[in-house]
Amino acid sequence: MWTSLEDSLCALGESPFWHPEERALYWLDIPGRAVLRTRGDIGTPSATVERWALATEPGCMAPARSGGLVIALRDGIYRAREWGGELVAMARVEHDVRTMRFNDGKCDPLGRFWGGSLNEAKDRANAALYCFDARPGTDISPTLTQMANESTTANGLAFSPDARTLYWADTAAHVVCAWDWDAEANALSHARVFHQFDAKPEGWTPESPESPVRYEGRPDGATVDAQGHYWVAMFEGAQLLRFAPSGDIVASVPVPVQCPTMPCFGGDDLKTLFVTSGRKGRPAAEIERLPASGTVISMRVDTPGLPVSFFED
């Protein structure tokens, strides 16, 4: 059964992760330009949510091993050594910040930070996936490398438990792709379509159940569980889909929001599934029907997730 986290309302929640040392859930409000985190045990009267206002839109973030956060803002990747601290630019990206910004991302198991971009105009597939490597002891200086491109809305980034497969979605194209991944060499090969979803039927709205064609939604943020299953939030589809590594859908999990945005696993046993969601621009009737829209929702699951990967610098 889903529950909604108190005081978690956002215009568009994204990039959630569970911080095991702080026993806290972190997430972002992209248009709200804020980082949020829980304090105290979730679900208890003493639990609170803290908000840290930013000057521009954060797309994604990850915890850093040495403390603080790495955050991808509109124009590049920044480092904050502590909550609310100074944001120091580590890498700039060469795109037009008037129409482009960072979106979905996270760290890989080796401590590199990955972030994909988004074309707000959605008029061409010029978004890309970047990897930022600042690990100490490597032979190269901190480097931002483009790993994939030809996307419109980068989303769905996830890594298999054996670090041999990388998943990446283009929301606008309704597709999730997969690559063979050599984690040590950080090399991608054998690009392929993991799953192609049907486009939104013409004239479809969430309030049109009489439509002869059901809309599953389009792939947004994603995570992978300990069994290697890929969980993806289906924006406008009011569901999460769980895929086997083979690409077969093994479960559809309805959610009490029309627009789930990204799942993550948390709690001490990593068996609490947290999902961020959006409400910005949604019809008033939808918000009234689904009042949890824009909040973080959670439920207990049988299969645990993987612990968050920390940024190494």
Short mmCIF file of C-alpha atoms in Angstrom, two decimals:
data_model
loop_
_atom_site.label_atom_id
_atom_site.label_comp_id
_atom_site.label_asym_id
_atom_site.label_seq_id
_atom_site.Cartn_x
_atom_site.Cartn_y
_atom_site.Cartn_z
CA MET A 1 0.00 0.00 0.00
CA TRP A 2 1.31 3.40 -0.99
CA THR A 3 1.76 6.20 1.52
CA SER A 4 2.60 9.83 0.82
CA LEU A 5 5.51 11.47 2.63
CA GLU A 6 4.32 14.44 4.65
CA ASP A 7 5.58 17.87 3.54
CA SER A 8 7.16 16.42 0.39
CA LEU A 9 5.13 18.37 -2.16
CA CYS A 10 7.08 19.50 -5.25
CA ALA A 11 6.29 20.88 -8.67
CA LEU A 12 8.40 18.11 -10.23
CA GLY A 13 10.22 15.78 -7.86
CA GLU A 14 13.24 13.92 -9.24
CA SER A 15 16.59 12.25 -8.48
CA PRO A 16 15.75 10.51 -5.18
CA PHE A 17 18.34 8.50 -3.28
CA TRP A 18 18.63 6.96 0.17
CA HIS A 19 21.65 8.12 2.18
CA PRO A 20 22.57 5.12 4.38
CA GLU A 21 24.81 7.04 6.77
CA GLU A 22 22.26 9.77 7.44
CA ARG A 23 19.29 7.39 7.14
CA ALA A 24 17.68 10.12 5.03
CA LEU A 25 15.91 10.39 1.70
CA TYR A 26 17.17 13.10 -0.65
CA TRP A 27 15.43 14.35 -3.78
CA LEU A 28 15.08 17.44 -6.01
CA ASP A 29 12.34 19.79 -7.13
CA ILE A 30 13.58 20.79 -10.59
CA PRO A 31 11.31 23.80 -11.41
CA GLY A 32 11.12 24.60 -7.69
CA ARG A 33 14.93 24.94 -7.74
CA ALA A 34 15.45 23.08 -4.48
CA VAL A 35 17.18 20.14 -2.86
CA LEU A 36 15.11 18.33 -0.22
CA ARG A 37 15.95 15.78 2.45
CA THR A 38 14.25 14.09 5.37
CA ARG A 39 15.37 14.48 8.96
CA GLY A 40 14.39 11.97 11.62
CA ASP A 41 12.71 8.62 11.10
CA ILE A 42 10.26 8.77 8.20
CA GLY A 43 6.69 8.20 9.33
CA THR A 44 7.24 9.34 12.92
CA PRO A 45 5.93 12.59 14.47
CA SER A 46 9.48 13.94 14.74
CA ALA A 47 10.21 13.53 11.01
CA THR A 48 10.71 16.73 9.02
CA VAL A 49 11.70 17.75 5.50
CA GLU A 50 14.43 20.34 4.87
CA ARG A 51 14.61 22.42 1.71
CA TRP A 52 17.67 24.08 0.25
CA ALA A 53 16.90 26.76 -2.34
CA LEU A 54 19.13 26.99 -5.42
CA ALA A 55 19.67 29.75 -7.96
CA THR A 56 18.86 27.58 -10.97
CA GLU A 57 17.27 24.24 -11.83
CA PRO A 58 18.99 21.12 -10.51
CA GLY A 59 18.63 18.12 -12.82
CA CYS A 60 20.20 15.34 -10.78
CA MET A 61 22.55 14.73 -7.88
CA ALA A 62 24.45 12.13 -5.88
CA PRO A 63 26.06 11.93 -2.45
CA ALA A 64 29.84 12.33 -2.22
CA ARG A 65 32.02 9.90 -0.28
CA SER A 66 33.93 12.74 1.38
CA GLY A 67 30.71 14.52 2.36
CA GLY A 68 28.16 16.77 0.71
CA LEU A 69 26.71 16.45 -2.77
CA VAL A 70 27.50 16.64 -6.45
CA ILE A 71 24.70 18.41 -8.34
CA ALA A 72 24.14 18.92 -12.06
CA LEU A 73 22.64 22.37 -12.66
CA ARG A 74 21.60 23.95 -15.94
CA ASP A 75 25.12 24.69 -17.17
CA GLY A 76 27.34 22.11 -15.53
CA ILE A 77 28.32 19.93 -12.60
CA TYR A 78 28.83 21.49 -9.17
CA ARG A 79 30.16 20.37 -5.81
CA ALA A 80 28.74 21.31 -2.40
CA ARG A 81 30.86 20.18 0.55
CA GLU A 82 27.95 20.47 2.98
CA TRP A 83 24.19 20.98 3.06
CA GLY A 84 23.44 24.54 1.96
CA GLY A 85 27.09 25.18 1.26
CA GLU A 86 28.79 26.99 -1.59
CA LEU A 87 28.32 25.40 -5.01
CA VAL A 88 31.67 25.17 -6.80
CA ALA A 89 31.71 24.42 -10.53
CA MET A 90 33.67 21.30 -11.44
CA ALA A 91 32.75 20.95 -15.12
CA ARG A 92 30.86 23.07 -17.64
CA VAL A 93 28.89 21.57 -20.48
CA GLU A 94 28.91 23.09 -23.95
CA HIS A 95 25.22 23.51 -24.69
CA ASP A 96 22.86 26.45 -25.07
CA VAL A 97 21.64 27.05 -21.51
CA ARG A 98 18.69 29.04 -22.86
CA THR A 99 17.07 25.83 -24.10
CA MET A 100 19.18 23.02 -22.64
CA ARG A 101 19.76 21.83 -19.09
CA PHE A 102 20.84 18.75 -17.19
CA ASN A 103 18.17 16.23 -16.28
CA ASP A 104 18.38 12.64 -15.00
CA GLY A 105 21.61 11.19 -13.59
CA LYS A 106 23.47 9.42 -10.77
CA CYS A 107 26.84 7.87 -9.92
CA ASP A 108 28.07 4.55 -11.20
CA PRO A 109 29.51 1.89 -8.83
CA LEU A 110 33.05 3.15 -9.44
CA GLY A 111 32.24 6.67 -8.25
CA ARG A 112 31.90 8.54 -11.54
CA PHE A 113 28.97 10.96 -11.91
CA TRP A 114 26.70 10.61 -14.95
CA GLY A 115 24.16 13.15 -16.12
CA GLY A 116 21.96 13.44 -19.19
CA SER A 117 20.69 16.64 -20.74
CA LEU A 118 17.28 17.75 -21.94
CA ASN A 119 16.10 19.90 -24.83
CA GLU A 120 13.31 22.01 -23.35
CA ALA A 121 12.01 22.95 -26.80
CA LYS A 122 11.79 19.24 -27.71
CA ASP A 123 12.30 20.20 -31.34
CA ARG A 124 15.34 17.99 -32.02
CA ALA A 125 17.31 15.13 -30.54
CA ASN A 126 20.40 17.05 -29.43
CA ALA A 127 20.56 15.97 -25.78
CA ALA A 128 23.41 13.79 -24.56
CA LEU A 129 24.70 11.60 -21.75
CA TYR A 130 27.88 12.70 -19.96
CA CYS A 131 30.21 11.06 -17.47
CA PHE A 132 32.33 13.10 -15.06
CA ASP A 133 35.35 11.33 -13.59
CA ALA A 134 37.12 13.06 -10.69
CA ARG A 135 38.37 9.99 -8.84
CA PRO A 136 41.61 10.48 -6.90
CA GLY A 137 44.59 8.38 -7.89
CA THR A 138 43.64 8.15 -11.58
CA ASP A 139 46.07 9.13 -14.30
CA ILE A 140 43.85 11.86 -15.71
CA SER A 141 42.59 15.15 -14.33
CA PRO A 142 38.83 15.52 -13.72
CA THR A 143 37.20 14.99 -17.10
CA LEU A 144 33.71 15.37 -18.54
CA THR A 145 33.13 12.94 -21.42
CA GLN A 146 30.12 12.60 -23.71
CA MET A 147 29.12 8.93 -23.73
CA ALA A 148 25.93 8.91 -25.85
CA ASN A 149 23.75 11.42 -27.70
CA GLU A 150 20.83 11.89 -30.10
CA SER A 151 18.26 12.08 -27.33
CA THR A 152 15.59 14.69 -26.61
CA THR A 153 14.93 14.07 -22.91
CA ALA A 154 17.61 12.04 -21.15
CA ASN A 155 16.15 9.75 -18.50
CA GLY A 156 16.11 6.22 -17.11
CA LEU A 157 19.82 5.94 -16.33
CA ALA A 158 20.69 2.78 -14.40
CA PHE A 159 23.47 0.20 -14.09
CA SER A 160 23.09 -3.56 -13.72
CA PRO A 161 24.32 -5.12 -10.45
CA ASP A 162 27.22 -6.82 -12.27
CA ALA A 163 28.24 -3.47 -13.86
CA ARG A 164 28.02 -4.97 -17.33
CA THR A 165 24.89 -3.24 -18.67
CA LEU A 166 23.97 0.44 -18.81
CA TYR A 167 20.37 1.55 -19.39
CA TRP A 168 19.36 4.96 -20.73
CA ALA A 169 15.97 6.26 -21.90
CA ASP A 170 14.73 8.99 -24.18
CA THR A 171 11.39 9.99 -22.72
CA ALA A 172 10.15 11.85 -25.79
CA ALA A 173 10.94 8.89 -28.05
CA HIS A 174 9.25 6.44 -25.65
CA VAL A 175 12.31 4.19 -25.71
CA VAL A 176 14.73 2.59 -23.25
CA CYS A 177 18.08 1.54 -24.68
CA ALA A 178 20.79 -0.69 -23.28
CA TRP A 179 24.52 -0.99 -23.86
CA ASP A 180 27.15 -3.53 -22.92
CA TRP A 181 29.33 -1.66 -20.46
CA ASP A 182 32.96 -2.25 -19.52
CA ALA A 183 32.93 -0.43 -16.18
CA GLU A 184 36.69 -0.36 -15.64
CA ALA A 185 37.42 1.01 -19.10
CA ASN A 186 34.14 2.97 -19.09
CA ALA A 187 33.40 1.81 -22.62
CA LEU A 188 29.94 1.32 -24.15
CA SER A 189 29.24 -1.13 -26.96
CA HIS A 190 26.44 -3.13 -28.59
CA ALA A 191 23.79 -0.41 -28.34
CA ARG A 192 20.28 -1.82 -28.61
CA VAL A 193 16.63 -1.09 -27.90
CA PHE A 194 15.72 -2.59 -24.53
CA HIS A 195 12.04 -1.68 -24.88
CA GLN A 196 10.09 0.52 -27.28
CA PHE A 197 6.80 1.84 -25.89
CA ASP A 198 3.85 2.94 -27.97
CA ALA A 199 3.45 6.68 -28.47
CA LYS A 200 0.61 8.52 -26.79
CA PRO A 201 -2.60 7.94 -28.78
CA GLU A 202 -3.91 11.06 -30.45
CA GLY A 203 -6.53 12.74 -28.30
CA TRP A 204 -5.71 10.63 -25.23
CA THR A 205 -6.07 12.23 -21.81
CA PRO A 206 -6.00 10.67 -18.33
CA GLU A 207 -9.74 11.38 -18.13
CA SER A 208 -10.55 9.41 -21.29
CA PRO A 209 -10.88 5.78 -20.13
CA GLU A 210 -13.19 5.14 -23.04
CA SER A 211 -10.22 5.36 -25.40
CA PRO A 212 -9.80 2.05 -27.24
CA VAL A 213 -6.02 2.26 -26.78
CA ARG A 214 -4.48 2.32 -23.32
CA TYR A 215 -1.49 4.60 -22.81
CA GLU A 216 1.26 3.03 -20.71
CA GLY A 217 3.03 6.34 -20.29
CA ARG A 218 6.58 7.23 -21.29
CA PRO A 219 9.80 6.19 -19.53
CA ASP A 220 11.13 8.63 -16.95
CA GLY A 221 13.58 7.90 -14.11
CA ALA A 222 14.66 4.36 -13.24
CA THR A 223 16.55 2.14 -10.84
CA VAL A 224 17.69 -1.49 -10.63
CA ASP A 225 17.00 -3.94 -7.82
CA ALA A 226 19.31 -6.56 -6.32
CA GLN A 227 18.03 -9.19 -8.78
CA GLY A 228 18.96 -7.00 -11.74
CA HIS A 229 15.40 -6.02 -12.60
CA TYR A 230 14.99 -2.57 -14.14
CA TRP A 231 12.24 -0.42 -12.56
CA VAL A 232 11.08 2.57 -14.59
CA ALA A 233 8.54 5.28 -13.74
CA MET A 234 6.02 5.73 -16.55
CA PHE A 235 5.19 9.43 -16.75
CA GLU A 236 1.47 9.95 -17.41
CA GLY A 237 1.01 6.18 -17.19
CA ALA A 238 0.26 6.07 -13.43
CA GLN A 239 2.49 3.03 -13.02
CA LEU A 240 5.95 1.61 -12.52
CA LEU A 241 7.11 -1.19 -14.79
CA ARG A 242 9.57 -3.86 -13.68
CA PHE A 243 11.65 -5.46 -16.43
CA ALA A 244 13.70 -8.64 -16.26
CA PRO A 245 17.23 -8.31 -17.66
CA SER A 246 15.91 -10.09 -20.76
CA GLY A 247 13.65 -7.10 -21.49
CA ASP A 248 10.42 -8.86 -20.55
CA ILE A 249 7.93 -6.94 -18.39
CA VAL A 250 7.44 -8.98 -15.22
CA ALA A 251 5.29 -6.55 -13.21
CA SER A 252 3.17 -3.44 -13.56
CA VAL A 253 2.75 -1.58 -10.29
CA PRO A 254 -0.04 1.05 -10.23
CA VAL A 255 0.73 4.28 -8.37
CA PRO A 256 -1.64 6.92 -6.95
CA VAL A 257 -0.19 9.66 -9.17
CA GLN A 258 -0.55 10.17 -12.91
CA CYS A 259 3.05 11.26 -13.37
CA PRO A 260 5.59 9.22 -11.39
CA THR A 261 9.07 10.48 -12.18
CA MET A 262 11.73 8.27 -10.56
CA PRO A 263 11.97 5.33 -8.14
CA CYS A 264 14.69 4.47 -5.65
CA PHE A 265 15.10 1.90 -2.88
CA GLY A 266 15.71 2.95 0.70
CA GLY A 267 15.34 2.19 4.35
CA ASP A 268 17.86 0.17 6.36
CA ASP A 269 17.03 -3.00 4.41
CA LEU A 270 16.58 -1.24 1.05
CA LYS A 271 13.08 -2.71 0.79
CA THR A 272 11.19 0.58 0.84
CA LEU A 273 10.43 1.75 -2.69
CA PHE A 274 10.29 5.55 -2.88
CA VAL A 275 8.88 7.30 -5.96
CA THR A 276 8.95 11.01 -6.76
CA SER A 277 6.19 12.54 -8.86
CA GLY A 278 5.08 15.70 -10.63
CA ARG A 279 2.14 18.06 -10.55
CA LYS A 280 3.36 21.12 -12.48
CA GLY A 281 1.10 21.83 -15.45
CA ARG A 282 -1.29 19.02 -14.63
CA PRO A 283 -5.07 19.61 -14.91
CA ALA A 284 -6.86 20.70 -11.75
CA ALA A 285 -9.27 17.76 -12.06
CA GLU A 286 -6.31 15.35 -12.07
CA ILE A 287 -4.81 16.92 -8.94
CA GLU A 288 -8.17 16.69 -7.21
CA ARG A 289 -8.54 13.05 -8.23
CA LEU A 290 -4.93 12.18 -7.34
CA PRO A 291 -3.95 14.48 -4.45
CA ALA A 292 -0.63 12.69 -3.89
CA SER A 293 0.62 14.16 -7.18
CA GLY A 294 3.91 15.98 -6.60
CA THR A 295 4.68 14.17 -3.35
CA VAL A 296 7.07 11.33 -2.59
CA ILE A 297 5.14 8.08 -2.26
CA SER A 298 6.47 4.84 -0.80
CA MET A 299 5.62 1.20 -0.24
CA ARG A 300 7.34 -1.92 1.05
CA VAL A 301 8.58 -4.48 -1.48
CA ASP A 302 9.98 -8.01 -1.27
CA THR A 303 13.16 -7.57 -3.31
CA PRO A 304 15.68 -5.03 -2.02
CA GLY A 305 17.37 -2.46 -4.17
CA LEU A 306 21.05 -1.64 -4.47
CA PRO A 307 22.75 0.90 -2.19
CA VAL A 308 23.37 4.33 -3.65
CA SER A 309 26.73 4.81 -5.36
CA PHE A 310 28.81 7.66 -3.94
CA PHE A 311 30.78 10.22 -5.91
CA GLU A 312 34.51 9.75 -5.46
CA ASP A 313 36.70 12.84 -5.50
#
